[in-house]
């Protein structure tokens, strides 16, 4: 479990231009779960995520990874081994000129033995579907492929948690799908705990839990269905809902008795057809 | 008006990495249009806008703007002021000490007088929703969304007649994205500006554009109104694109026997049509 207790954080702490971002946040991520954090720019979501592997340290309160206090410098390696991070721009995360060397970079730095590295690199590349590109040069890959290599580099360190900060923001729709499929697969088959920060609401639909942040605080927390049904509240904080959820919301506003927690096109199709068939059957009775 | 005839562009022509990025493009874009360009990565969309704005010289073929060839030396200067390009992640190009100076950079190079420069900077800042207090700040002290606005303002201050935008909202949150797109749409209407917008968001294209160009493998695969284009969901899927999910839904409802019109592309239209069928309107 990752847990924050009364976590406070300010940029420029103690200086004149101090900017408070997190104001006593209590939050936890259960092992094995898939959590999505939503929130507009400046809501504090990246700041929170950077506490999970001690890139940022609390100004007040604490952050624990499996009980390890991130403020204790002697635990830094233990924490970073457990929690890997993937960032927005794949080009900033790739260090080597050959894919498999890039993936080996992490375990090498952890002092893993050569044969073990070989095994881990191959497995990691297979896990993200990039094994056949192991000898390629990263700059010849597409954005989605590069991002999957970056994720493989994290997997090779065998972390228990992977925190991804808008990993799809710079990708095209095909690349986005590849990356989300990869992440979902790591969670479901390898049991790696995922924390995904995103602006794309459709990427949140498959998560176990959606957390919405605003002004450094958590304002909603629940399953995707529980959160997305609050269409108006989400729009008020500057976020979106999936198009089909919005459609159902408008239909409800206009007196149609349709579920308010519809998330996917197929669910929505089923609901509307049910209502439509009922309606036309009624119409025929009166004829 | 932009007239493109038999345009070809080849990267590293003659070299080992030769790659044809644009193949036999023929296009007419009338003045005052709002054109959306879609296509997956590598389909040639960015190359196309860079050719239109005079950054890449076509390997063969012609680009005429208001009847003049943009690659003839005598036309270059005049035509480049007519066409403004906002690159992907334009905030990486901010460099001046203040936001004001950064926005003023383009107009200054056009040899305008100080009065006019000032007028244009204030105008452009207003268009993108930057406040006057932002203008004296360093661009590097702005938030991500504000930086993006400052960079776009720098192009708008040159008062182009044709504005090209390459994924202007990539990486922004939904609110920032909607605001910037609304501002561009307003500018388009008010100034009769021709806008060419590259986007991966079919939802945004459906809301904004009056014409959609679909690029695939360096060719214009389809061109038409958003309603015409997004009605072809299957064809789009074959080339790695999607129609907006609302169009997909309406298509499936039609397959199930609901008599919806074939070309619904926005949530509002879908809601209206469904409510009609349910007798609620």
Coordinates of C-alpha atoms in Angstrom, one line a residue:
Chain A
X1 CA 0.0 0.0 0.0
X2 CA 1.0 3.6 -0.7
X3 CA -0.4 5.9 1.9
X4 CA -0.2 9.7 2.6
X5 CA -1.0 11.1 6.0
X6 CA -1.8 14.8 6.2
X7 CA 0.5 15.4 3.3
X8 CA 1.4 19.0 2.7
X9 CA 3.5 20.3 -0.1
X10 CA 4.5 23.8 -1.3
X11 CA 6.7 24.8 -4.2
X12 CA 9.3 27.3 -3.0
X13 CA 8.7 26.2 0.5
X14 CA 9.6 28.9 3.1
X15 CA 10.2 31.5 0.5
X16 CA 8.4 34.7 -0.4
X17 CA 6.7 33.2 -3.5
X18 CA 5.7 30.0 -1.7
X19 CA 2.9 28.2 -3.5
X20 CA 0.9 25.7 -1.5
X21 CA -0.3 22.8 -3.6
X22 CA -1.3 20.0 -1.2
X23 CA -2.9 21.0 2.0
X24 CA -3.1 17.9 4.3
X25 CA -4.0 15.1 1.9
X26 CA -5.0 11.7 3.2
X27 CA -4.9 9.2 0.4
X28 CA -4.0 5.5 -0.1
X29 CA -3.5 3.2 -3.0
X30 CA -4.3 -0.5 -2.4
X31 CA -1.9 -3.1 -3.8
X32 CA -3.0 -4.7 -7.0
X33 CA -5.5 -1.9 -7.8
X34 CA -5.8 0.3 -10.9
X35 CA -6.4 3.9 -9.9
X36 CA -6.9 6.8 -12.2
X37 CA -6.3 10.4 -11.0
X38 CA -8.2 13.1 -12.9
X39 CA -8.1 16.8 -12.4
X40 CA -7.4 19.9 -14.5
X41 CA -3.9 21.5 -14.9
X42 CA -2.7 22.8 -11.5
X43 CA -5.0 20.6 -9.5
X44 CA -2.1 18.9 -7.7
X45 CA -2.3 15.5 -9.3
X46 CA 1.3 15.3 -10.6
X47 CA 2.6 16.8 -7.4
X48 CA 0.9 14.1 -5.4
X49 CA 2.1 11.4 -7.8
X50 CA 5.7 12.6 -7.4
X51 CA 5.6 11.9 -3.7
X52 CA 4.9 8.2 -4.4
X53 CA 8.6 7.5 -5.3
X54 CA 10.2 10.3 -3.4
X55 CA 10.9 12.6 -6.3
X56 CA 9.2 15.2 -4.1
X57 CA 9.3 15.0 -0.3
X58 CA 6.5 16.2 2.0
X59 CA 6.8 19.7 3.6
X60 CA 4.4 18.4 6.2
X61 CA 2.8 15.1 7.0
X62 CA 4.2 11.9 5.5
X63 CA 4.1 9.5 2.6
X64 CA 4.6 5.8 3.1
X65 CA 5.4 3.1 0.5
X66 CA 4.7 -0.3 2.0
X67 CA 5.4 1.3 5.4
X68 CA 8.6 2.9 4.2
X69 CA 8.8 6.6 5.0
X70 CA 9.8 8.6 1.9
X71 CA 11.5 11.2 4.1
X72 CA 14.1 8.8 5.2
X73 CA 17.0 9.1 2.8
X74 CA 18.4 5.7 3.6
X75 CA 15.2 4.1 2.2
X76 CA 15.3 6.0 -1.1
X77 CA 16.6 3.0 -3.2
X78 CA 14.1 0.6 -1.5
X79 CA 11.3 2.9 -2.4
X80 CA 12.4 3.6 -6.0
X81 CA 12.8 -0.1 -6.5
X82 CA 9.2 -0.6 -5.6
X83 CA 7.6 2.4 -7.4
X84 CA 8.5 3.2 -11.0
X85 CA 7.4 6.3 -12.8
X86 CA 6.6 7.0 -16.5
X87 CA 6.2 10.5 -17.7
X88 CA 4.5 12.4 -20.5
X89 CA 7.3 12.7 -23.1
X90 CA 8.8 9.4 -24.2
X91 CA 11.8 11.2 -25.8
X92 CA 12.9 12.5 -22.4
X93 CA 13.0 9.0 -20.9
X94 CA 15.0 7.1 -23.3
X95 CA 18.7 7.1 -22.7
X96 CA 20.3 4.4 -24.9
X97 CA 20.6 3.9 -28.6
X98 CA 19.3 0.4 -28.7
X99 CA 15.9 -0.6 -27.3
X100 CA 17.1 -3.5 -25.2
X101 CA 20.0 -1.5 -23.7
X102 CA 17.6 1.2 -22.7
X103 CA 15.4 -1.4 -20.9
X104 CA 18.5 -2.8 -19.2
X105 CA 19.5 0.6 -17.8
X106 CA 17.3 0.4 -14.7
X107 CA 18.3 -3.1 -13.5
X108 CA 21.9 -2.3 -14.2
X109 CA 21.8 0.6 -11.8
X110 CA 20.2 -1.6 -9.2
X111 CA 23.2 -3.9 -9.5
X112 CA 21.3 -6.9 -10.9
X113 CA 23.4 -9.7 -12.2
X114 CA 24.0 -9.9 -16.0
X115 CA 22.1 -13.2 -16.7
X116 CA 19.2 -11.9 -14.6
X117 CA 19.2 -8.6 -16.5
X118 CA 19.0 -10.5 -19.8
X119 CA 16.0 -12.4 -18.5
X120 CA 14.3 -9.4 -17.2
X121 CA 14.8 -7.3 -20.3
X122 CA 13.4 -10.0 -22.5
X123 CA 10.4 -10.5 -20.2
X124 CA 9.7 -6.8 -19.9
X125 CA 9.8 -6.3 -23.7
X126 CA 7.5 -9.2 -24.2
X127 CA 5.1 -7.8 -21.6
X128 CA 4.7 -4.6 -23.5
X129 CA 4.7 -6.3 -26.9
X130 CA 8.0 -4.8 -28.1
X131 CA 10.2 -7.8 -28.0
X132 CA 10.6 -7.9 -31.8
X133 CA 12.0 -4.4 -31.7
X134 CA 14.7 -5.2 -29.1
X135 CA 17.5 -4.4 -31.5
X136 CA 15.9 -1.3 -33.0
X137 CA 17.0 2.3 -32.5
X138 CA 14.4 4.1 -30.2
X139 CA 14.3 7.1 -32.5
X140 CA 12.9 5.0 -35.3
X141 CA 9.9 4.0 -33.2
X142 CA 6.5 5.7 -33.0
X143 CA 5.5 7.6 -29.9
X144 CA 3.3 4.8 -28.6
X145 CA 6.1 2.3 -29.2
X146 CA 8.7 4.5 -27.4
X147 CA 6.3 4.9 -24.5
X148 CA 6.0 1.2 -24.3
X149 CA 9.8 0.9 -24.2
X150 CA 9.9 3.4 -21.4
X151 CA 7.3 1.2 -19.5
X152 CA 9.4 -1.9 -20.2
X153 CA 12.4 -0.1 -18.7
X154 CA 10.3 0.3 -15.5
X155 CA 9.0 -3.3 -15.6
X156 CA 12.6 -4.6 -15.8
X157 CA 13.2 -3.1 -12.3
X158 CA 10.3 -5.4 -11.2
X159 CA 8.4 -2.7 -9.3
X160 CA 5.2 -3.4 -7.4
X161 CA 3.8 -0.1 -8.4
X162 CA 3.9 1.9 -11.6
X163 CA 2.8 5.6 -11.6
X164 CA 2.2 7.1 -15.0
X165 CA 1.8 10.8 -15.4
X166 CA -0.1 11.5 -18.6
X167 CA 1.7 8.8 -20.6
X168 CA -0.6 9.3 -23.6
X169 CA -0.8 13.1 -23.8
X170 CA 1.6 13.2 -26.7
X171 CA 0.4 10.2 -28.6
X172 CA -2.1 9.7 -31.5
X173 CA -5.2 7.6 -30.9
X174 CA -3.5 4.4 -32.0
X175 CA -0.5 5.0 -29.7
X176 CA -2.9 5.8 -26.9
X177 CA -4.7 2.6 -27.3
X178 CA -1.5 0.5 -27.4
X179 CA -0.3 2.1 -24.1
X180 CA -3.6 1.8 -22.2
X181 CA -3.9 -1.9 -23.3
X182 CA -0.3 -2.5 -22.1
X183 CA -1.0 -0.9 -18.7
X184 CA -4.2 -2.7 -18.2
X185 CA -2.5 -6.0 -19.1
X186 CA 0.3 -5.4 -16.6
X187 CA -2.3 -4.8 -13.9
X188 CA -4.5 -7.8 -14.8
X189 CA -1.9 -10.4 -15.5
X190 CA 1.2 -9.4 -13.5
X191 CA -0.7 -7.8 -10.6
X192 CA 1.3 -4.6 -10.8
X193 CA -0.5 -1.8 -9.0
X194 CA -1.2 1.1 -11.4
X195 CA -1.7 4.8 -10.7
X196 CA -2.6 6.6 -14.0
X197 CA -2.9 10.3 -14.3
X198 CA -4.7 11.4 -17.5
X199 CA -6.9 14.0 -19.1
X200 CA -8.7 11.4 -21.3
X201 CA -11.8 10.3 -19.6
X202 CA -12.2 7.2 -21.8
X203 CA -8.9 5.9 -20.3
X204 CA -10.5 6.0 -16.9
X205 CA -13.4 3.8 -17.8
X206 CA -11.6 0.6 -17.3
X207 CA -10.0 1.5 -13.9
X208 CA -11.1 0.1 -10.5
X209 CA -11.1 3.5 -9.0
X210 CA -11.3 7.1 -10.2
X211 CA -10.1 9.9 -8.0
X212 CA -10.8 13.6 -9.0
X213 CA -8.5 16.3 -7.6
X214 CA -9.2 20.0 -7.5
X215 CA -7.3 22.7 -5.7
X216 CA -5.0 20.2 -4.1
X217 CA -7.8 18.2 -2.6
X218 CA -9.7 15.0 -3.5
X219 CA -13.2 16.0 -4.4
X220 CA -14.5 12.7 -5.7
X221 CA -13.4 9.1 -5.2
X222 CA -15.2 6.0 -6.4
X223 CA -15.6 3.5 -9.2
X224 CA -15.8 5.0 -12.7
X225 CA -19.5 4.6 -12.6
X226 CA -19.9 6.4 -9.3
X227 CA -17.7 9.3 -10.4
X228 CA -18.8 9.8 -14.0
X229 CA -22.5 9.8 -13.2
X230 CA -21.8 13.2 -11.5
X231 CA -21.8 14.9 -14.9
X232 CA -22.5 18.4 -13.7
X233 CA -20.0 18.4 -10.9
X234 CA -17.3 17.1 -13.2
X235 CA -18.1 19.7 -15.8
X236 CA -18.0 22.4 -13.1
X237 CA -14.4 21.5 -12.2
X238 CA -13.4 21.8 -15.9
X239 CA -13.4 18.1 -16.7
X240 CA -15.2 16.0 -19.3
X241 CA -17.3 12.9 -19.2
X242 CA -17.4 10.2 -22.0
X243 CA -19.7 11.3 -24.8
X244 CA -22.2 8.5 -24.1
X245 CA -22.4 9.4 -20.4
X246 CA -23.2 13.0 -21.4
X247 CA -25.8 11.8 -23.8
X248 CA -27.6 9.8 -21.1
X249 CA -27.4 12.8 -18.8
X250 CA -29.1 15.0 -21.4
X251 CA -31.8 12.4 -22.0
X252 CA -32.4 12.1 -18.3
X253 CA -32.7 15.9 -18.0
X254 CA -35.4 15.6 -20.6
X255 CA -37.5 13.1 -18.8
X256 CA -36.1 9.8 -20.3
X257 CA -35.8 7.1 -17.6
X258 CA -32.3 5.9 -18.5
X259 CA -29.4 4.8 -16.3
X260 CA -27.1 7.6 -15.2
X261 CA -24.0 5.4 -15.0
X262 CA -23.5 4.4 -18.6
X263 CA -19.9 4.4 -19.6
X264 CA -19.4 2.6 -23.0
X265 CA -20.9 2.8 -26.4
X266 CA -22.3 -0.7 -26.2
X267 CA -23.9 -0.2 -22.8
X268 CA -25.5 3.0 -24.1
X269 CA -26.7 1.2 -27.2
X270 CA -28.4 -1.5 -25.2
X271 CA -30.1 1.0 -22.8
X272 CA -31.4 3.2 -25.6
X273 CA -32.7 0.3 -27.7
X274 CA -34.5 -1.1 -24.7
X275 CA -36.2 2.2 -24.0
X276 CA -37.0 2.7 -27.7
X277 CA -38.5 -0.7 -28.1
X278 CA -40.7 -0.2 -25.1
X279 CA -41.8 3.1 -26.4
X280 CA -42.7 1.9 -29.9
X281 CA -44.5 -1.1 -28.4
X282 CA -46.6 1.3 -26.4
X283 CA -47.2 3.4 -29.4
X284 CA -48.6 0.4 -31.3
X285 CA -51.0 -0.4 -28.5
X286 CA -52.7 3.0 -28.9
X287 CA -52.9 2.7 -32.7
Chain B
X1 CA -7.9 30.9 -51.5
X2 CA -5.4 28.1 -51.4
X3 CA -4.9 26.1 -54.5
X4 CA -2.7 23.0 -54.4
X5 CA -1.9 21.2 -57.7
X6 CA -0.1 17.9 -58.2
X7 CA 1.9 18.4 -55.0
X8 CA 4.6 15.9 -54.0
X9 CA 7.0 16.0 -51.2
X10 CA 9.8 13.5 -50.6
X11 CA 12.0 13.6 -47.5
X12 CA 15.7 12.9 -48.1
X13 CA 15.1 12.6 -51.8
X14 CA 17.8 10.3 -53.4
X15 CA 19.2 9.2 -50.0
X16 CA 18.9 5.8 -48.3
X17 CA 16.0 7.1 -46.1
X18 CA 14.0 8.5 -49.0
X19 CA 10.3 8.7 -48.0
X20 CA 7.4 10.1 -50.0
X21 CA 5.4 12.1 -47.4
X22 CA 2.9 13.7 -49.8
X23 CA 1.7 12.1 -53.0
X24 CA -0.1 13.9 -55.8
X25 CA -2.2 16.2 -53.6
X26 CA -4.8 18.4 -55.3
X27 CA -6.8 20.6 -53.0
X28 CA -8.8 23.9 -53.1
X29 CA -9.5 25.6 -49.9
X30 CA -11.7 28.6 -50.2
X31 CA -11.3 31.7 -48.1
X32 CA -13.0 31.7 -44.7
X33 CA -13.2 28.0 -44.4
X34 CA -12.6 26.1 -41.1
X35 CA -10.8 23.0 -42.3
X36 CA -10.0 20.1 -40.0
X37 CA -7.2 17.7 -41.1
X38 CA -7.2 14.2 -39.6
X39 CA -5.0 11.2 -40.2
X40 CA -2.9 8.9 -38.1
X41 CA 0.8 9.6 -37.3
X42 CA 2.8 9.6 -40.4
X43 CA -0.1 10.2 -42.8
X44 CA 1.4 13.5 -44.0
X45 CA -0.7 16.0 -42.2
X46 CA 2.1 18.0 -40.6
X47 CA 4.1 17.9 -43.8
X48 CA 1.1 19.3 -45.7
X49 CA 0.7 22.3 -43.4
X50 CA 4.4 23.0 -43.5
X51 CA 4.3 23.0 -47.3
X52 CA 1.3 25.4 -47.3
X53 CA 3.0 27.9 -45.0
X54 CA 6.2 27.9 -47.0
X55 CA 8.5 26.0 -44.7
X56 CA 9.1 23.0 -46.9
X57 CA 9.6 23.4 -50.6
X58 CA 7.5 20.9 -52.5
X59 CA 9.5 18.3 -54.5
X60 CA 7.1 19.0 -57.4
X61 CA 3.8 20.7 -57.9
X62 CA 2.5 24.0 -56.9
X63 CA 0.9 25.9 -54.0
X64 CA -0.9 29.1 -54.9
X65 CA -2.3 31.5 -52.4
X66 CA -4.6 34.0 -53.9
X67 CA -3.2 33.0 -57.3
X68 CA 0.4 33.6 -56.4
X69 CA 3.1 30.9 -56.1
X70 CA 4.4 30.9 -52.5
X71 CA 7.8 29.6 -53.6
X72 CA 8.6 32.3 -56.0
X73 CA 11.1 34.6 -54.5
X74 CA 9.2 37.8 -55.2
X75 CA 6.1 36.6 -53.4
X76 CA 7.8 35.0 -50.4
X77 CA 7.7 37.8 -48.0
X78 CA 4.2 39.0 -48.7
X79 CA 2.7 35.5 -48.6
X80 CA 4.5 34.4 -45.4
X81 CA 2.8 37.2 -43.6
X82 CA -0.5 36.0 -44.9
X83 CA 0.0 32.5 -43.5
X84 CA 0.6 31.9 -39.8
X85 CA 1.6 28.5 -38.4
X86 CA 1.2 27.4 -34.8
X87 CA 3.5 24.4 -34.3
X88 CA 2.9 21.5 -32.0
X89 CA 3.9 22.5 -28.5
X90 CA 4.5 26.1 -29.6
X91 CA 5.4 27.1 -26.1
X92 CA 8.8 25.5 -26.7
X93 CA 9.5 28.5 -28.9
X94 CA 8.9 31.2 -26.4
X95 CA 12.2 33.0 -25.8
X96 CA 11.8 36.7 -24.9
X97 CA 12.1 38.3 -21.5
X98 CA 8.5 39.2 -21.3
X99 CA 5.3 37.9 -22.8
X100 CA 4.7 41.3 -24.4
X101 CA 8.1 41.2 -26.2
X102 CA 7.5 37.6 -27.3
X103 CA 4.1 38.4 -28.8
X104 CA 5.6 41.6 -30.4
X105 CA 8.4 39.6 -32.1
X106 CA 6.5 38.8 -35.2
X107 CA 5.0 42.3 -35.8
X108 CA 8.4 43.9 -35.1
X109 CA 9.9 41.9 -37.9
X110 CA 7.2 43.1 -40.2
X111 CA 8.6 46.6 -39.6
X112 CA 5.4 48.0 -38.1
X113 CA 5.6 51.2 -36.0
X114 CA 5.5 51.0 -32.2
X115 CA 1.9 52.1 -32.0
X116 CA 0.7 49.4 -34.3
X117 CA 2.8 46.8 -32.6
X118 CA 1.3 47.7 -29.3
X119 CA -2.2 47.6 -30.7
X120 CA -1.6 44.2 -32.2
X121 CA 0.0 42.7 -29.0
X122 CA -3.0 43.8 -27.0
X123 CA -5.4 42.6 -29.6
X124 CA -3.7 39.2 -29.8
X125 CA -3.5 38.8 -26.0
X126 CA -7.2 39.6 -25.8
X127 CA -8.1 37.0 -28.4
X128 CA -6.3 34.2 -26.5
X129 CA -7.6 35.3 -23.2
X130 CA -4.3 36.6 -21.6
X131 CA -4.7 39.5 -19.1
X132 CA -2.7 42.6 -19.3
X133 CA -0.9 41.7 -16.1
X134 CA 0.5 38.6 -17.8
X135 CA 2.2 40.7 -20.4
X136 CA 5.0 42.0 -18.3
X137 CA 5.8 38.6 -16.8
X138 CA 8.5 36.3 -18.1
X139 CA 6.8 33.7 -20.4
X140 CA 8.5 31.1 -18.3
X141 CA 6.6 32.0 -15.2
X142 CA 3.3 31.3 -16.9
X143 CA 1.3 28.0 -16.4
X144 CA 1.4 25.5 -19.2
X145 CA -2.0 26.6 -20.6
X146 CA -1.0 30.3 -20.5
X147 CA 2.3 29.6 -22.2
X148 CA 0.4 27.9 -25.0
X149 CA -1.8 31.0 -25.3
X150 CA 1.1 33.3 -25.4
X151 CA 2.7 31.3 -28.2
X152 CA -0.5 31.3 -30.2
X153 CA -0.9 35.1 -29.6
X154 CA 2.5 35.6 -31.2
X155 CA 1.1 34.2 -34.5
X156 CA -2.2 36.0 -34.3
X157 CA -0.4 39.3 -33.7
X158 CA 0.9 39.1 -37.3
X159 CA -2.7 39.1 -38.4
X160 CA -2.5 36.3 -40.9
X161 CA -5.3 35.6 -43.3
X162 CA -4.7 31.9 -43.1
X163 CA -4.0 30.4 -39.7
X164 CA -2.6 26.8 -39.6
X165 CA -2.6 25.0 -36.2
X166 CA -0.8 21.7 -35.7
X167 CA -2.5 20.0 -32.7
X168 CA -2.9 23.3 -30.7
X169 CA -4.4 21.6 -27.7
X170 CA -2.2 18.5 -27.2
X171 CA -1.5 18.0 -23.6
X172 CA -4.0 20.6 -22.3
X173 CA -6.8 19.7 -19.9
X174 CA -10.3 19.6 -21.2
X175 CA -11.2 23.1 -20.0
X176 CA -8.0 24.7 -21.4
X177 CA -8.6 22.8 -24.7
X178 CA -12.2 24.0 -25.0
X179 CA -11.3 27.6 -24.2
X180 CA -8.5 27.8 -26.8
X181 CA -10.7 26.2 -29.5
X182 CA -13.6 28.5 -28.7
X183 CA -11.2 31.5 -29.1
X184 CA -10.0 30.3 -32.4
X185 CA -13.5 29.7 -33.6
X186 CA -14.5 33.2 -32.6
X187 CA -11.5 34.7 -34.4
X188 CA -12.4 32.7 -37.4
X189 CA -15.9 34.1 -37.5
X190 CA -15.1 37.6 -36.6
X191 CA -12.2 38.1 -39.0
X192 CA -13.3 35.7 -41.8
X193 CA -10.0 34.0 -41.2
X194 CA -9.2 30.8 -43.0
X195 CA -8.3 28.2 -40.4
X196 CA -6.6 24.8 -41.0
X197 CA -6.5 22.7 -37.8
X198 CA -4.8 19.4 -37.4
X199 CA -6.2 17.4 -34.6
X200 CA -6.4 13.8 -33.2
X201 CA -9.7 14.6 -31.5
X202 CA -12.5 13.7 -33.8
X203 CA -14.9 15.3 -31.2
X204 CA -13.2 18.7 -31.6
X205 CA -13.2 18.4 -35.4
X206 CA -16.9 17.5 -35.4
X207 CA -17.7 20.6 -33.3
X208 CA -15.5 23.1 -35.2
X209 CA -14.8 22.4 -38.8
X210 CA -16.9 22.9 -41.8
X211 CA -14.7 20.8 -44.0
X212 CA -12.7 17.7 -43.1
X213 CA -9.6 16.4 -45.0
X214 CA -8.7 12.8 -44.2
X215 CA -5.0 12.1 -44.9
X216 CA -3.7 8.5 -45.4
X217 CA -0.3 7.5 -46.6
X218 CA 0.5 10.9 -47.9
X219 CA -2.7 11.2 -50.0
X220 CA -6.0 13.0 -49.5
X221 CA -8.1 10.0 -48.7
X222 CA -11.4 11.8 -48.4
X223 CA -12.6 15.4 -48.1
X224 CA -16.1 16.6 -47.2
X225 CA -18.3 18.1 -44.5
X226 CA -17.8 16.5 -41.0
X227 CA -21.2 14.9 -41.4
X228 CA -20.2 13.2 -44.6
X229 CA -16.9 12.1 -43.3
X230 CA -17.9 10.8 -39.9
X231 CA -20.8 8.9 -41.5
X232 CA -18.1 6.6 -42.9
X233 CA -17.1 5.1 -39.6
X234 CA -16.0 1.8 -41.1
X235 CA -13.8 3.4 -43.7
X236 CA -12.2 5.6 -41.1
X237 CA -11.5 2.6 -38.9
X238 CA -9.7 0.8 -41.8
X239 CA -7.1 3.6 -41.9
X240 CA -6.6 3.7 -38.1
X241 CA -9.0 6.5 -37.3
X242 CA -12.3 6.6 -35.4
X243 CA -15.5 8.6 -35.8
X244 CA -16.5 10.4 -32.6
X245 CA -18.0 7.8 -30.2
X246 CA -21.4 9.5 -30.5
X247 CA -21.4 8.8 -34.3
X248 CA -20.4 5.2 -33.6
X249 CA -23.3 4.9 -31.1
X250 CA -25.9 6.4 -33.5
X251 CA -24.6 4.1 -36.3
X252 CA -25.2 1.1 -34.0
X253 CA -28.6 2.3 -33.0
X254 CA -29.5 2.5 -36.7
X255 CA -28.2 -1.0 -37.2
X256 CA -30.6 -2.0 -34.4
X257 CA -33.5 -0.5 -36.4
X258 CA -33.8 3.0 -34.8
X259 CA -34.6 5.4 -37.6
X260 CA -32.0 8.0 -36.7
X261 CA -30.6 10.3 -39.4
X262 CA -27.3 8.9 -40.8
X263 CA -25.0 11.8 -40.0
X264 CA -25.1 12.7 -36.3
X265 CA -21.8 13.9 -35.1
X266 CA -22.4 15.8 -31.8
X267 CA -23.9 14.9 -28.5
X268 CA -26.5 17.7 -28.8
X269 CA -27.7 16.5 -32.2
X270 CA -27.9 12.9 -31.0
X271 CA -29.9 13.8 -27.9
X272 CA -32.3 15.9 -29.9
X273 CA -33.0 13.1 -32.5
X274 CA -33.4 10.4 -29.8
X275 CA -35.7 12.6 -27.8
X276 CA -37.8 13.1 -30.9
X277 CA -38.1 9.4 -31.5
X278 CA -39.1 8.8 -27.9
X279 CA -41.8 11.5 -28.1
X280 CA -40.1 13.8 -25.6
X281 CA -39.7 16.7 -27.9

